Coordinates of C-alpha atoms in Angstrom, one line a residue:
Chain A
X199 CA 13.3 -31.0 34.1
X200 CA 12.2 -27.8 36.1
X201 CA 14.8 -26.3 33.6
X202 CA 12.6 -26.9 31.0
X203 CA 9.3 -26.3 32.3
X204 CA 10.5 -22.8 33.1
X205 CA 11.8 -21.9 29.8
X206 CA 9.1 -23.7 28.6
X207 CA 6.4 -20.9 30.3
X208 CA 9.0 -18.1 29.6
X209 CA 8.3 -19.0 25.7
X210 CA 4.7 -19.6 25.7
X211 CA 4.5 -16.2 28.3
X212 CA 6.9 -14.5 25.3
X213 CA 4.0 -16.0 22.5
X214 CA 1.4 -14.8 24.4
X215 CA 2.7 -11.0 25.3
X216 CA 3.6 -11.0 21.5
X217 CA -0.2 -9.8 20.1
X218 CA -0.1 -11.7 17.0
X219 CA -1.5 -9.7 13.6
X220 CA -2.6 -11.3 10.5
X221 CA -1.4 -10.0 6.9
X222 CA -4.8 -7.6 6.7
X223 CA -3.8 -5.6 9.5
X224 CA 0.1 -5.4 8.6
X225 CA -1.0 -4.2 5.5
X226 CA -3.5 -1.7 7.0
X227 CA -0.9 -0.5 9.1
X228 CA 2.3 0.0 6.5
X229 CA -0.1 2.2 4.7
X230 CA -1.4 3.9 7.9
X231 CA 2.0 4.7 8.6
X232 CA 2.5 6.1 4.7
X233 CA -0.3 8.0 4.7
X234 CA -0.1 10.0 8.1
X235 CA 3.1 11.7 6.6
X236 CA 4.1 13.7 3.7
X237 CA 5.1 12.2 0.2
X238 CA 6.0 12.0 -3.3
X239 CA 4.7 9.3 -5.3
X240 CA 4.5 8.1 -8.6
X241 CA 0.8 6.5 -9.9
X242 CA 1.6 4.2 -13.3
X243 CA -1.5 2.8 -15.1
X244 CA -1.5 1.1 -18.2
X245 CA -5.0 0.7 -20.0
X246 CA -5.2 -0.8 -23.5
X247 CA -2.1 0.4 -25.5
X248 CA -2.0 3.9 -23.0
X249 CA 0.9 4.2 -20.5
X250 CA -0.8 7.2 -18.0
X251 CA 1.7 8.4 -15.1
X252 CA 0.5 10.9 -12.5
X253 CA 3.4 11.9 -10.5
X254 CA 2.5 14.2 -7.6
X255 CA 3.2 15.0 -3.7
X256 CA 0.8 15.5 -1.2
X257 CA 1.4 17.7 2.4
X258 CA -1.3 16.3 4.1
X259 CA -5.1 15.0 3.3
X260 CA -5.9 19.1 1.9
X261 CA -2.9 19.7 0.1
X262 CA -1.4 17.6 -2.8
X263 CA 0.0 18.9 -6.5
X264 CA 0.6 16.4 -9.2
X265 CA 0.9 16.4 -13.0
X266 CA -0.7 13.8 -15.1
X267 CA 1.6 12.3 -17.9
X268 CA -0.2 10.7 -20.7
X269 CA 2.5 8.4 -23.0
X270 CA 5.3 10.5 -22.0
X271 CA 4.2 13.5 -22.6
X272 CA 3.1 16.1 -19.6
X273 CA -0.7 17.2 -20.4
X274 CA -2.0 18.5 -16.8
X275 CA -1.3 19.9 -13.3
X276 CA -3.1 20.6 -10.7
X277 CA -2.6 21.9 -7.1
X278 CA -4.8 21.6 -4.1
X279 CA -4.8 23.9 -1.4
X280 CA -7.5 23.4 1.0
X281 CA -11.0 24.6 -0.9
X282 CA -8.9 25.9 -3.3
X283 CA -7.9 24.3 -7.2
X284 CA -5.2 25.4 -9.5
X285 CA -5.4 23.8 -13.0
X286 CA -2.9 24.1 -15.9
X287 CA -3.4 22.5 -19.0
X288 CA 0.1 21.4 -20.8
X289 CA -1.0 19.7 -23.8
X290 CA -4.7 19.0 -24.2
X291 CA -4.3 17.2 -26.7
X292 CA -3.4 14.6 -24.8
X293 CA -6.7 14.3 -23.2
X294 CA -9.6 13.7 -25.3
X295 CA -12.1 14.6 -22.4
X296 CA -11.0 17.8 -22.8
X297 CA -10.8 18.1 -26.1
X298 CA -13.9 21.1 -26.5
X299 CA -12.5 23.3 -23.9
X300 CA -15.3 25.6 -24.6
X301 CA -18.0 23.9 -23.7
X302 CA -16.8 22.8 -20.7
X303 CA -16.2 25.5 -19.3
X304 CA -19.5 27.1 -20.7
X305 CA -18.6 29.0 -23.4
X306 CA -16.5 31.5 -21.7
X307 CA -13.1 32.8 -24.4
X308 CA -11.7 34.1 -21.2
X309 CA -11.2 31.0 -19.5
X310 CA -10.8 28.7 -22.6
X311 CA -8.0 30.4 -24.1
X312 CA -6.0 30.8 -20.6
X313 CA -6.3 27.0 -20.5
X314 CA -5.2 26.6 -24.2
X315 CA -2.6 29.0 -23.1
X316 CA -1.3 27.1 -20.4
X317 CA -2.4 29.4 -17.6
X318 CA -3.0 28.5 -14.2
X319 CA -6.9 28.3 -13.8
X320 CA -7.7 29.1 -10.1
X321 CA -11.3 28.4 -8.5
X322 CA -11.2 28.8 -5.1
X323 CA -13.7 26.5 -4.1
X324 CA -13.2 24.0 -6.2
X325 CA -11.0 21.1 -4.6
X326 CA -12.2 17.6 -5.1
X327 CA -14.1 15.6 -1.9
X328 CA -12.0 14.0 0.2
X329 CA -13.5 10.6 -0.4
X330 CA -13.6 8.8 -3.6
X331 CA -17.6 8.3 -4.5
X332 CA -18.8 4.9 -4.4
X333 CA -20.4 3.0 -7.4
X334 CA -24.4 1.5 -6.8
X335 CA -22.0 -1.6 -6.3
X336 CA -19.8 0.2 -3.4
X337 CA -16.6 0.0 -5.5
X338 CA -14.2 2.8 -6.2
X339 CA -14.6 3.4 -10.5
X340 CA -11.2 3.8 -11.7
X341 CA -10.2 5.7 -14.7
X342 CA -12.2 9.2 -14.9
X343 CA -9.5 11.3 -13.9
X344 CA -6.5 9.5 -13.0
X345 CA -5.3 11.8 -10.9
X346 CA -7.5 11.5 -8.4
X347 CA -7.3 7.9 -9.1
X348 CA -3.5 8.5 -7.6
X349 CA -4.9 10.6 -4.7
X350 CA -7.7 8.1 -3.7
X351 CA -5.3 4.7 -4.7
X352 CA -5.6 4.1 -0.7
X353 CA -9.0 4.5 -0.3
X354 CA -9.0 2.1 -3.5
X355 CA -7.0 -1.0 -1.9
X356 CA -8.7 -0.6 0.9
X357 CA -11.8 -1.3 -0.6
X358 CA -9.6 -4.1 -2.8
X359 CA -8.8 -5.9 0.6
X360 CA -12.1 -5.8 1.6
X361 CA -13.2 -7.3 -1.7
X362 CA -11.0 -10.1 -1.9
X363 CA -10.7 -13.2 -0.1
X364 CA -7.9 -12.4 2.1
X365 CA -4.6 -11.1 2.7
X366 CA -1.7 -13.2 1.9
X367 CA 1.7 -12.9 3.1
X368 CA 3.7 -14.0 0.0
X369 CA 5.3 -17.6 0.1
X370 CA 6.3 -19.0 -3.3
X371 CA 6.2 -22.5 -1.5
X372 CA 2.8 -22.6 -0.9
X373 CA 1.3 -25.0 -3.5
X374 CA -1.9 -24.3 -2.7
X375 CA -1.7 -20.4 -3.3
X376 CA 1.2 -19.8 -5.5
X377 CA 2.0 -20.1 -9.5
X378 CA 5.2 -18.6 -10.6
X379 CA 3.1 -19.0 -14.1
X380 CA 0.5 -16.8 -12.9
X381 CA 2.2 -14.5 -10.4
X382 CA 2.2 -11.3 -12.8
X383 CA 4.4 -9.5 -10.0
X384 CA 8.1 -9.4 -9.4
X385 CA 9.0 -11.3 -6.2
X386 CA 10.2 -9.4 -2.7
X387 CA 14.1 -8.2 -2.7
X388 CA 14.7 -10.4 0.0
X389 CA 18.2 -9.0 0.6
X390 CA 16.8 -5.6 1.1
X391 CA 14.5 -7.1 3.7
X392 CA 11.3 -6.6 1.8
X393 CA 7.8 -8.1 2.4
X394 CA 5.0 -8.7 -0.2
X395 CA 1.3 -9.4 0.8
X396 CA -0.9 -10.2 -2.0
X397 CA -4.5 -9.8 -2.3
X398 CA -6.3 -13.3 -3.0
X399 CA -9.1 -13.6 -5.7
X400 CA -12.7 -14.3 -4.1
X401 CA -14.1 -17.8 -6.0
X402 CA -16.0 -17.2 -8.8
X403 CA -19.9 -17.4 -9.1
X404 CA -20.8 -21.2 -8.9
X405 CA -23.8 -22.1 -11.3
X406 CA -26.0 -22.5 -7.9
X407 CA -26.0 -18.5 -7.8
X408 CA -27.3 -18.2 -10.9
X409 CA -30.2 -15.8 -11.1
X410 CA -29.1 -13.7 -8.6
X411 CA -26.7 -10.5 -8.8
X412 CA -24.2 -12.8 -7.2
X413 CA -24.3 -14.6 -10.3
X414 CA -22.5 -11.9 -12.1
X415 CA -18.3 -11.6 -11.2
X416 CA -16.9 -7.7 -10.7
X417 CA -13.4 -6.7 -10.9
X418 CA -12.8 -8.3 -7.8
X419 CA -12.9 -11.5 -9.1
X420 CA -9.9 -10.7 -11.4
X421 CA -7.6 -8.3 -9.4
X422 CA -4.2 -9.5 -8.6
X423 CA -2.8 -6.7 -5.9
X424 CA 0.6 -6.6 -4.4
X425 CA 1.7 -5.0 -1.7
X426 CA 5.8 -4.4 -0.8
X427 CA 6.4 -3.5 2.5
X428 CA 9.9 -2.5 4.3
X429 CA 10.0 -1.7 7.7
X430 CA 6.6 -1.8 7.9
X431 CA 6.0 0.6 5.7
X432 CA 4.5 0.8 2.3
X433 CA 7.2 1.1 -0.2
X434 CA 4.8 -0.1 -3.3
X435 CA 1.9 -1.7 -4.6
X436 CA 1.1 -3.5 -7.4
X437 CA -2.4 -4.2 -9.5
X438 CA -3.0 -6.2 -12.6
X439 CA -6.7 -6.7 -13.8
X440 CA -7.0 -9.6 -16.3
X441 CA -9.9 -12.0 -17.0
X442 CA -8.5 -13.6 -19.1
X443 CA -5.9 -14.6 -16.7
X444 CA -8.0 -16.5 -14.1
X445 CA -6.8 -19.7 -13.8
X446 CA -10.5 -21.5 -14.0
X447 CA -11.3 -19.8 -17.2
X448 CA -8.0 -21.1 -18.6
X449 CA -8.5 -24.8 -17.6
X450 CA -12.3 -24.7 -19.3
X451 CA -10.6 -23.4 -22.3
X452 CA -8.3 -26.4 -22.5
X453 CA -11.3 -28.3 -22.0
X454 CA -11.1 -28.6 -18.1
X455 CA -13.1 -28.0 -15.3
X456 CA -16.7 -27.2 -15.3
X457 CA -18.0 -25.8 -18.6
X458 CA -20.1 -23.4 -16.5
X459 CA -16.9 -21.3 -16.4
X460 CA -16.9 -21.3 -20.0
X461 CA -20.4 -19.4 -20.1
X462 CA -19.1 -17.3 -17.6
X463 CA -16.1 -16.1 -19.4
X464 CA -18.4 -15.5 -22.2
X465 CA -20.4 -13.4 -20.4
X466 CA -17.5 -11.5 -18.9
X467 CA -16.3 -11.1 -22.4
X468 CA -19.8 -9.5 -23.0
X469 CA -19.4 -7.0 -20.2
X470 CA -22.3 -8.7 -18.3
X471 CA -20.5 -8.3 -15.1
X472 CA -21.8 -6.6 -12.2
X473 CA -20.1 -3.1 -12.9
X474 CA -17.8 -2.5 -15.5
X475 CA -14.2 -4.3 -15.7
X476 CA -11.3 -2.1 -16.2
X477 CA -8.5 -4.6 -17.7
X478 CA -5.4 -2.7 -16.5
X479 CA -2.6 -2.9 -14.8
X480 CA -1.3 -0.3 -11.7
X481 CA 1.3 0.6 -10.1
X482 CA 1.5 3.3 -7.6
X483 CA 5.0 4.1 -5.5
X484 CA 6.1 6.0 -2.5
X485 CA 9.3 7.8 -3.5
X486 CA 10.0 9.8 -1.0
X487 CA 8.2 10.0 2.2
X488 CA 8.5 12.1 5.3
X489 CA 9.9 14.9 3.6
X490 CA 8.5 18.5 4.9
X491 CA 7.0 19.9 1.9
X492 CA 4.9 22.7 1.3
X493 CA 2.1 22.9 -1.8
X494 CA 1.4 26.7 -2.5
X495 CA -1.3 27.8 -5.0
X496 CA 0.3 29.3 -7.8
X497 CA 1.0 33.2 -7.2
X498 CA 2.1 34.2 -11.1
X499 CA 0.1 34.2 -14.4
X500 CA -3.2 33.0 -12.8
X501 CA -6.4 33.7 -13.6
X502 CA -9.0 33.4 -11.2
X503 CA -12.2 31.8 -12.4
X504 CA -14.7 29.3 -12.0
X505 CA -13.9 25.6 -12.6
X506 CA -17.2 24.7 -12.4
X507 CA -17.3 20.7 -12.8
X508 CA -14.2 20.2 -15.0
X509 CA -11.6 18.7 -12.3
X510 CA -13.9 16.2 -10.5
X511 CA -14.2 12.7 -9.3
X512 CA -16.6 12.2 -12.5
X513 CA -14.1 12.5 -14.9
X514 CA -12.3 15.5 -16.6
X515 CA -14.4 17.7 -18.2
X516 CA -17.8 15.1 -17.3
X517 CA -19.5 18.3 -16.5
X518 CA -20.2 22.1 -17.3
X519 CA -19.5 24.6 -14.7
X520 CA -22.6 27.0 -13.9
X521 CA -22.4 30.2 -14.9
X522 CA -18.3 30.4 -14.7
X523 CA -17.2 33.9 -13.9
X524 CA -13.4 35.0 -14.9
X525 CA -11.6 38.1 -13.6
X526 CA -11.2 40.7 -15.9
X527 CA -7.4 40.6 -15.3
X528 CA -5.4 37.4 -15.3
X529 CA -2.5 38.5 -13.4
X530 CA -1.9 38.6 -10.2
X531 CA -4.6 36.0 -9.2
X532 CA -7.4 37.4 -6.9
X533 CA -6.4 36.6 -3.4
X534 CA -8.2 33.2 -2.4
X535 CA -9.4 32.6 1.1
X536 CA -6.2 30.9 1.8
X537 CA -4.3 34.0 1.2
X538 CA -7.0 36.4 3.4
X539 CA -5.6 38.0 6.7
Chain B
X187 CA -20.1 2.5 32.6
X188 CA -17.8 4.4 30.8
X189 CA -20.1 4.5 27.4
X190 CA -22.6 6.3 29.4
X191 CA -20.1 8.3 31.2
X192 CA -18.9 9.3 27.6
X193 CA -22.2 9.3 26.4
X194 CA -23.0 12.0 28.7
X195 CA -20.9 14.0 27.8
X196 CA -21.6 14.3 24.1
X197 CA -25.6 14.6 25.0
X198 CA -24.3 17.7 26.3
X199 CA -21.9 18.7 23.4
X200 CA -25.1 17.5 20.9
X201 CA -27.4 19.6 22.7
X202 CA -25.1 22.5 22.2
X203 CA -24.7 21.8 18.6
X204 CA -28.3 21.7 18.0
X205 CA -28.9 24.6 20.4
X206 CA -26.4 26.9 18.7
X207 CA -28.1 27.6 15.7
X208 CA -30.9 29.4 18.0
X209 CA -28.0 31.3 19.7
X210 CA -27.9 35.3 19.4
X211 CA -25.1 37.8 19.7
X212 CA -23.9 38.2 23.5
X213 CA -21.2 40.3 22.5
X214 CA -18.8 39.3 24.8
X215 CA -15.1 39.9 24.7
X216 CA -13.9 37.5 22.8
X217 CA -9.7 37.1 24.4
X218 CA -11.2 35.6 27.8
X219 CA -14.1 34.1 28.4
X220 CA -15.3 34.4 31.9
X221 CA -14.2 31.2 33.6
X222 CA -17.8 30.2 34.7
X223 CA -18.2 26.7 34.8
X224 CA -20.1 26.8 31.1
X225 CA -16.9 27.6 29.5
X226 CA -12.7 26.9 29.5
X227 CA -10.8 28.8 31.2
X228 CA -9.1 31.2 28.8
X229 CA -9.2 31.3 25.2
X230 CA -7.8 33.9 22.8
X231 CA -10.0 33.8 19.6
X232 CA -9.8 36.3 17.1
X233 CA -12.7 37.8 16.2
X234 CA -13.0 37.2 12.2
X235 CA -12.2 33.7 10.9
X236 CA -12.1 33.4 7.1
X237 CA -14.3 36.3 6.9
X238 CA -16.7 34.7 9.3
X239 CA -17.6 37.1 12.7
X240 CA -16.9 34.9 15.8
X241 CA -19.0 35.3 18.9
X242 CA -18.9 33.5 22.2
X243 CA -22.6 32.5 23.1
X244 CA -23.8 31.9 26.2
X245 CA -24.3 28.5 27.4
X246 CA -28.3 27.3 27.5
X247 CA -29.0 26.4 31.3
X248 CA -30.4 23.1 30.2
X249 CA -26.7 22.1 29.7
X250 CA -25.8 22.7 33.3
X251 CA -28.5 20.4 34.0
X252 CA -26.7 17.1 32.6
X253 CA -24.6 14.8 34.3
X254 CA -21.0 15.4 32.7
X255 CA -18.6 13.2 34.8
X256 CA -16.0 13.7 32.6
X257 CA -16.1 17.9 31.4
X258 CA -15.2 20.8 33.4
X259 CA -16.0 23.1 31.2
X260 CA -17.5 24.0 28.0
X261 CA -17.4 27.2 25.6
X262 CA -19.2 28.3 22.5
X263 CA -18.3 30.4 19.5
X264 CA -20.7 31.0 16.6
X265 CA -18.9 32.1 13.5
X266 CA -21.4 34.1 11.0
X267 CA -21.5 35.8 7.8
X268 CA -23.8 38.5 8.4
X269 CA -26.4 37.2 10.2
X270 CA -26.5 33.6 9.6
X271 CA -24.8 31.0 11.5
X272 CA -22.0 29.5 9.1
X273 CA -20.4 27.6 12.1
X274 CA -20.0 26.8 15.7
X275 CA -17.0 26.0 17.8
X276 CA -17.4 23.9 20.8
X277 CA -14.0 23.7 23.3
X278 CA -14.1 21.0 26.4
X279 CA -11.8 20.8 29.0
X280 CA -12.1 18.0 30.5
X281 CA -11.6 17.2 34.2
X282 CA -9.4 14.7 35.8
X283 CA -10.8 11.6 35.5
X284 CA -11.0 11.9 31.4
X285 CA -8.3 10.1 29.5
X286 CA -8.2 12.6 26.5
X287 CA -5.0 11.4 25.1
X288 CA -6.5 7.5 25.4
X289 CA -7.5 6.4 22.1
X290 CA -10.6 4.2 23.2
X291 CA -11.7 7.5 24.9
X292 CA -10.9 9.7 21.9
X293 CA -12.8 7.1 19.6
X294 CA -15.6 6.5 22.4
X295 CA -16.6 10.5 21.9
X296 CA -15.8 10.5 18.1
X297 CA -18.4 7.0 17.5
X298 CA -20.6 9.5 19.2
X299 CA -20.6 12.0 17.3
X300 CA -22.2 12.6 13.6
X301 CA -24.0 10.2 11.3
X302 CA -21.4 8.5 9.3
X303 CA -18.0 6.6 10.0
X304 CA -15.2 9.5 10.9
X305 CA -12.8 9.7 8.9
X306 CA -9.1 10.2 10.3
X307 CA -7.7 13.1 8.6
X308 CA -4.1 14.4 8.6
X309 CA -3.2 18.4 8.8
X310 CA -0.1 19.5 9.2
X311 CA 1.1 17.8 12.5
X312 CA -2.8 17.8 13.8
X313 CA -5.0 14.7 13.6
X314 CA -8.6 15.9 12.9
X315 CA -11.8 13.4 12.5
X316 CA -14.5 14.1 10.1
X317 CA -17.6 12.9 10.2
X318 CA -21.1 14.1 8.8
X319 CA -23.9 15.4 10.4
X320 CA -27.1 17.0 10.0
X321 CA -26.3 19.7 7.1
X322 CA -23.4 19.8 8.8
X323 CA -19.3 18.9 8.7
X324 CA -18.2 18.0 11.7
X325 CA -14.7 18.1 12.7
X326 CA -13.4 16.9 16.5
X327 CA -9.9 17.3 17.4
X328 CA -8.0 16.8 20.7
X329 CA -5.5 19.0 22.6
X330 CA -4.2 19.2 25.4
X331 CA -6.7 18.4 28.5
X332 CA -9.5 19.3 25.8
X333 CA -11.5 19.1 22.5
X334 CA -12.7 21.1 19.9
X335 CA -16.0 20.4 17.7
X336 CA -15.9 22.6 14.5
X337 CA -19.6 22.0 13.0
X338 CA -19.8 23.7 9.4
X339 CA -22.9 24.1 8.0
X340 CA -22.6 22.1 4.4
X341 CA -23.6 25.4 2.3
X342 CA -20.3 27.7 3.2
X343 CA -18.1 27.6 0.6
X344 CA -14.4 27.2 2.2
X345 CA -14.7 24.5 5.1
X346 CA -11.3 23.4 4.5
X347 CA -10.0 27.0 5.2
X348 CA -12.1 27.3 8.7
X349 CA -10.9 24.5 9.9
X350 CA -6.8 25.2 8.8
X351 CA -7.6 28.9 10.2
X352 CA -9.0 27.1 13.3
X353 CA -6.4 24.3 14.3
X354 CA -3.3 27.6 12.9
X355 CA -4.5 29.2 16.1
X356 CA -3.3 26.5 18.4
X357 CA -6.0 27.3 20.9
X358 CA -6.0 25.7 24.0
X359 CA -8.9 24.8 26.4

């Protein structure tokens, strides 16, 4: 009997030594420990019938390259070095927003036709902020320049977490939480000892709300967000966007549930949500992490000019530089500050 | 207790921050500082940082005046193109009973420190915080028995490159 009671306060001791952590904060920490390190990832993002892949690796929160592949076929790359941006265009075509080079970069031939030519483009104060700007709603807007929807993707799910209505650690026997009919995701490789924690979907407006902003769903309401973990660390994450997809607006289409939700899918349908809905889906991998790697400004072919607004969080090309300045030669590149003694 | 310990501490480092942009040239050497009590021990600073002329400035006797239970010394640089003040670099050392390599503590200074949340930034093998202050960045990284506070005035142009310049010299308080 004393047996017992001592093993008995050796387990409960053993429980209560062990700090206990709830799917949020596993989660925040498998992508802490991603993001502290160098990597190579791979950002996939399909929208409507475009397949957009921005492959890239990033040295450390200053320093990241990555090219942006629009349905297979390479069309940008840029590298970040500290204040400093490098832009190449591959095949412009590829990306309507840039489809009057001219303009954009106010009517200067000098930097137009070293983009049309493929040339690196160097400004040296021209890398994007650090954070991701914030919508009148406090969301991250997705899909102005995906590739710094690849570098913020972090700052994104954060925000996703934060948004939904918790963290769930993946358990196809939960009735209460799980479809296999609605899971869009592929299930955990068990064998290889891999987590999944998915983001839950807040409840929709209820017909009390209406007349308030509250009233009006945002992508929240509609993002399904996987996250695979190994090790405790992040190994992928997975996004899918649909309204159509939520289970209450299904049932009112078969005639069940409350018809409110009928309305309210019409509305949705309407784009009368709270800020716009981007029905897509997302993936975004590590494939490599912890690797020493270095990201150099290009050295060769460069011409050294302003960017003005035409790699930004806003979009690519949403604004014209002021007054852009080229170098009269393009090659070698004026030395930037990262290359001053 | 130890909020207004900490808090102490970073009225002081404040005081400097705001007090800097008044600072003039002393045109002291700029490889060793004098080991008063206003400034760290020894500290080798170059005297050009991206282009920016670095000057140690003399420490206003208000500072002397607070309670710092936690600093033994302080330094400050000004960095300036020409004439106008582009920067300022503040080094701590702090004294025994500061836990510089605590988290809590490191946080406790940080939450002091700017007006918005920090951010946690990774460079190189360094871990920097950002946060935001008046027309200013403001960077605060730890080493050793010290800190650094790199405040950047929002208008110069290559902010990223200071501070990389700043954390390559692997300066020590």
């Amino acid at each position: 009997m004393r047996r017992i009671a001592l093993a008995s306060a050796f387990i409960l001791l053993a429980v209560a030594c062990d700090p206990a952590t709830t799917p949020t904060q596993e989660v925040a920490k498998a992508l802490e420990k991603v993001e502290v390190v160098s990597r190579q990832f791979e950002y996939r993002e399909t929208y409507r019938d475009r397949t957009i892949i921005v492959r890239g690796t990033i040295e450390d929160d200053f320093r990241y390259q990555a090219t942006l592949n629009v349905d297979g076929v390479d069309a940008l790359e840029v590298v970040v070095n500290d204040d400093a941006l490098a832009l190449r265009l591959i095949d412009a075509a590829k990306i309507p927003a840039l489809s009057d080079i001219n303009s954009l970069v106010g009517g200067s031939e000098i930097i137009a036709n070293a983009l049309r030519s493929g040339q690196w483009v160097l400004d040296p104060r021209a890398a994007p902020p650090l954070q991701a700007p914030l919508s009148e709603e406090g969301s991250i807007v997705v899909g102005k320049n995906p590739i710094l929807d690849a570098v913020y993707v972090f700052q994104y799910v954060r925000r996703a977490i934060d948004e939904g209505r918790q963290v769930w650690f993946f358990n196809p026997d939960d009735p209460q939480e799980y479809r296999r009919i609605e899971d869009p995701f592929p299930p955990p490789n068990k064998d290889a000892r891999v987590k999944r924690y998915d983001i839950l979907q807040p409840q929709l407006p209820r017909r009390s709300q209406r007349g308030t902003s509250a009233s009006l769903p945002t992508a929240s309401h509609f993002r399904k967000v996987a996250f695979y973990v190994k090790q405790g660390k992040l190994l992928e994450i997975r996004e899918k966007i649909d309204y159509e997809a939520r289970r209450e607006f299904k049932q009112a289409l078969k005639g069940e549930g409350p018809k409110f939700h009928l309305t309210l899918l019409k509305v949705v349908r309407q784009g009368k949500t709270r800020e716009p809905i981007r029905v897509r889906t997302m993936s975004f991998k590590i494939i490599r992490e912890g690797a020493g790697v270095k990201i150099e400004i290009p050295q060769t072919n460069v011409l050294s000019a302003s960017l003005g607004g035409l790699f930004g969080p806003d979009g690519l090309g949403a604004k014209e530089p002021e007054a852009p300045a080229a170098s009269p030669s393009p090659t070698p590149a004026s030395p930037s500050p990262t290359q001053a003694p | 207790m130890r909020f207004f310990a900490t808090r102490s501490i970073f009225s002081a480092l404040m005081a400097l921050l705001l007090l800097a942009a008044a600072c003039g040239d002393s045109g002291g050497s700029i490889e060793s500082s004098t080991g008063s009590k206003a400034s760290p021990g020894r500290l080798r600073i170059p005297t050009q940082i991206v282009g920016l002329k670095v000057t140690p400035e003399k420490i206003p006797n208000g500072i002397e005046e607070i309670d710092r239970p936690y600093i033994d010394s302080i330094g400050l640089f000004s960095l300036r193109e020409g004439d106008l003040l582009r920067a300022t670099l503040q080094v701590t050392r702090f004294n025994r009973a500061a836990r510089p390599k605590s988290d809590q503590f490191r946080k406790s200074i940080i939450g002091l420190l700017g007006s918005s949340k920090p951010d946690e930034l990774k460079l190189g093998e360094e871990t920097v915080f950002s946060t935001a202050g008046n027309q200013q960045n403001i960077f605060v990284w730890f080493e050793g028995k010290g800190a650094f506070v790199l405040s950047i005035h929002q208008d110069f142009e290559f902010p990223r490159t200071l501070l990389r310049r700043t954390l390559a010299l692997n300066l020590q308080p």
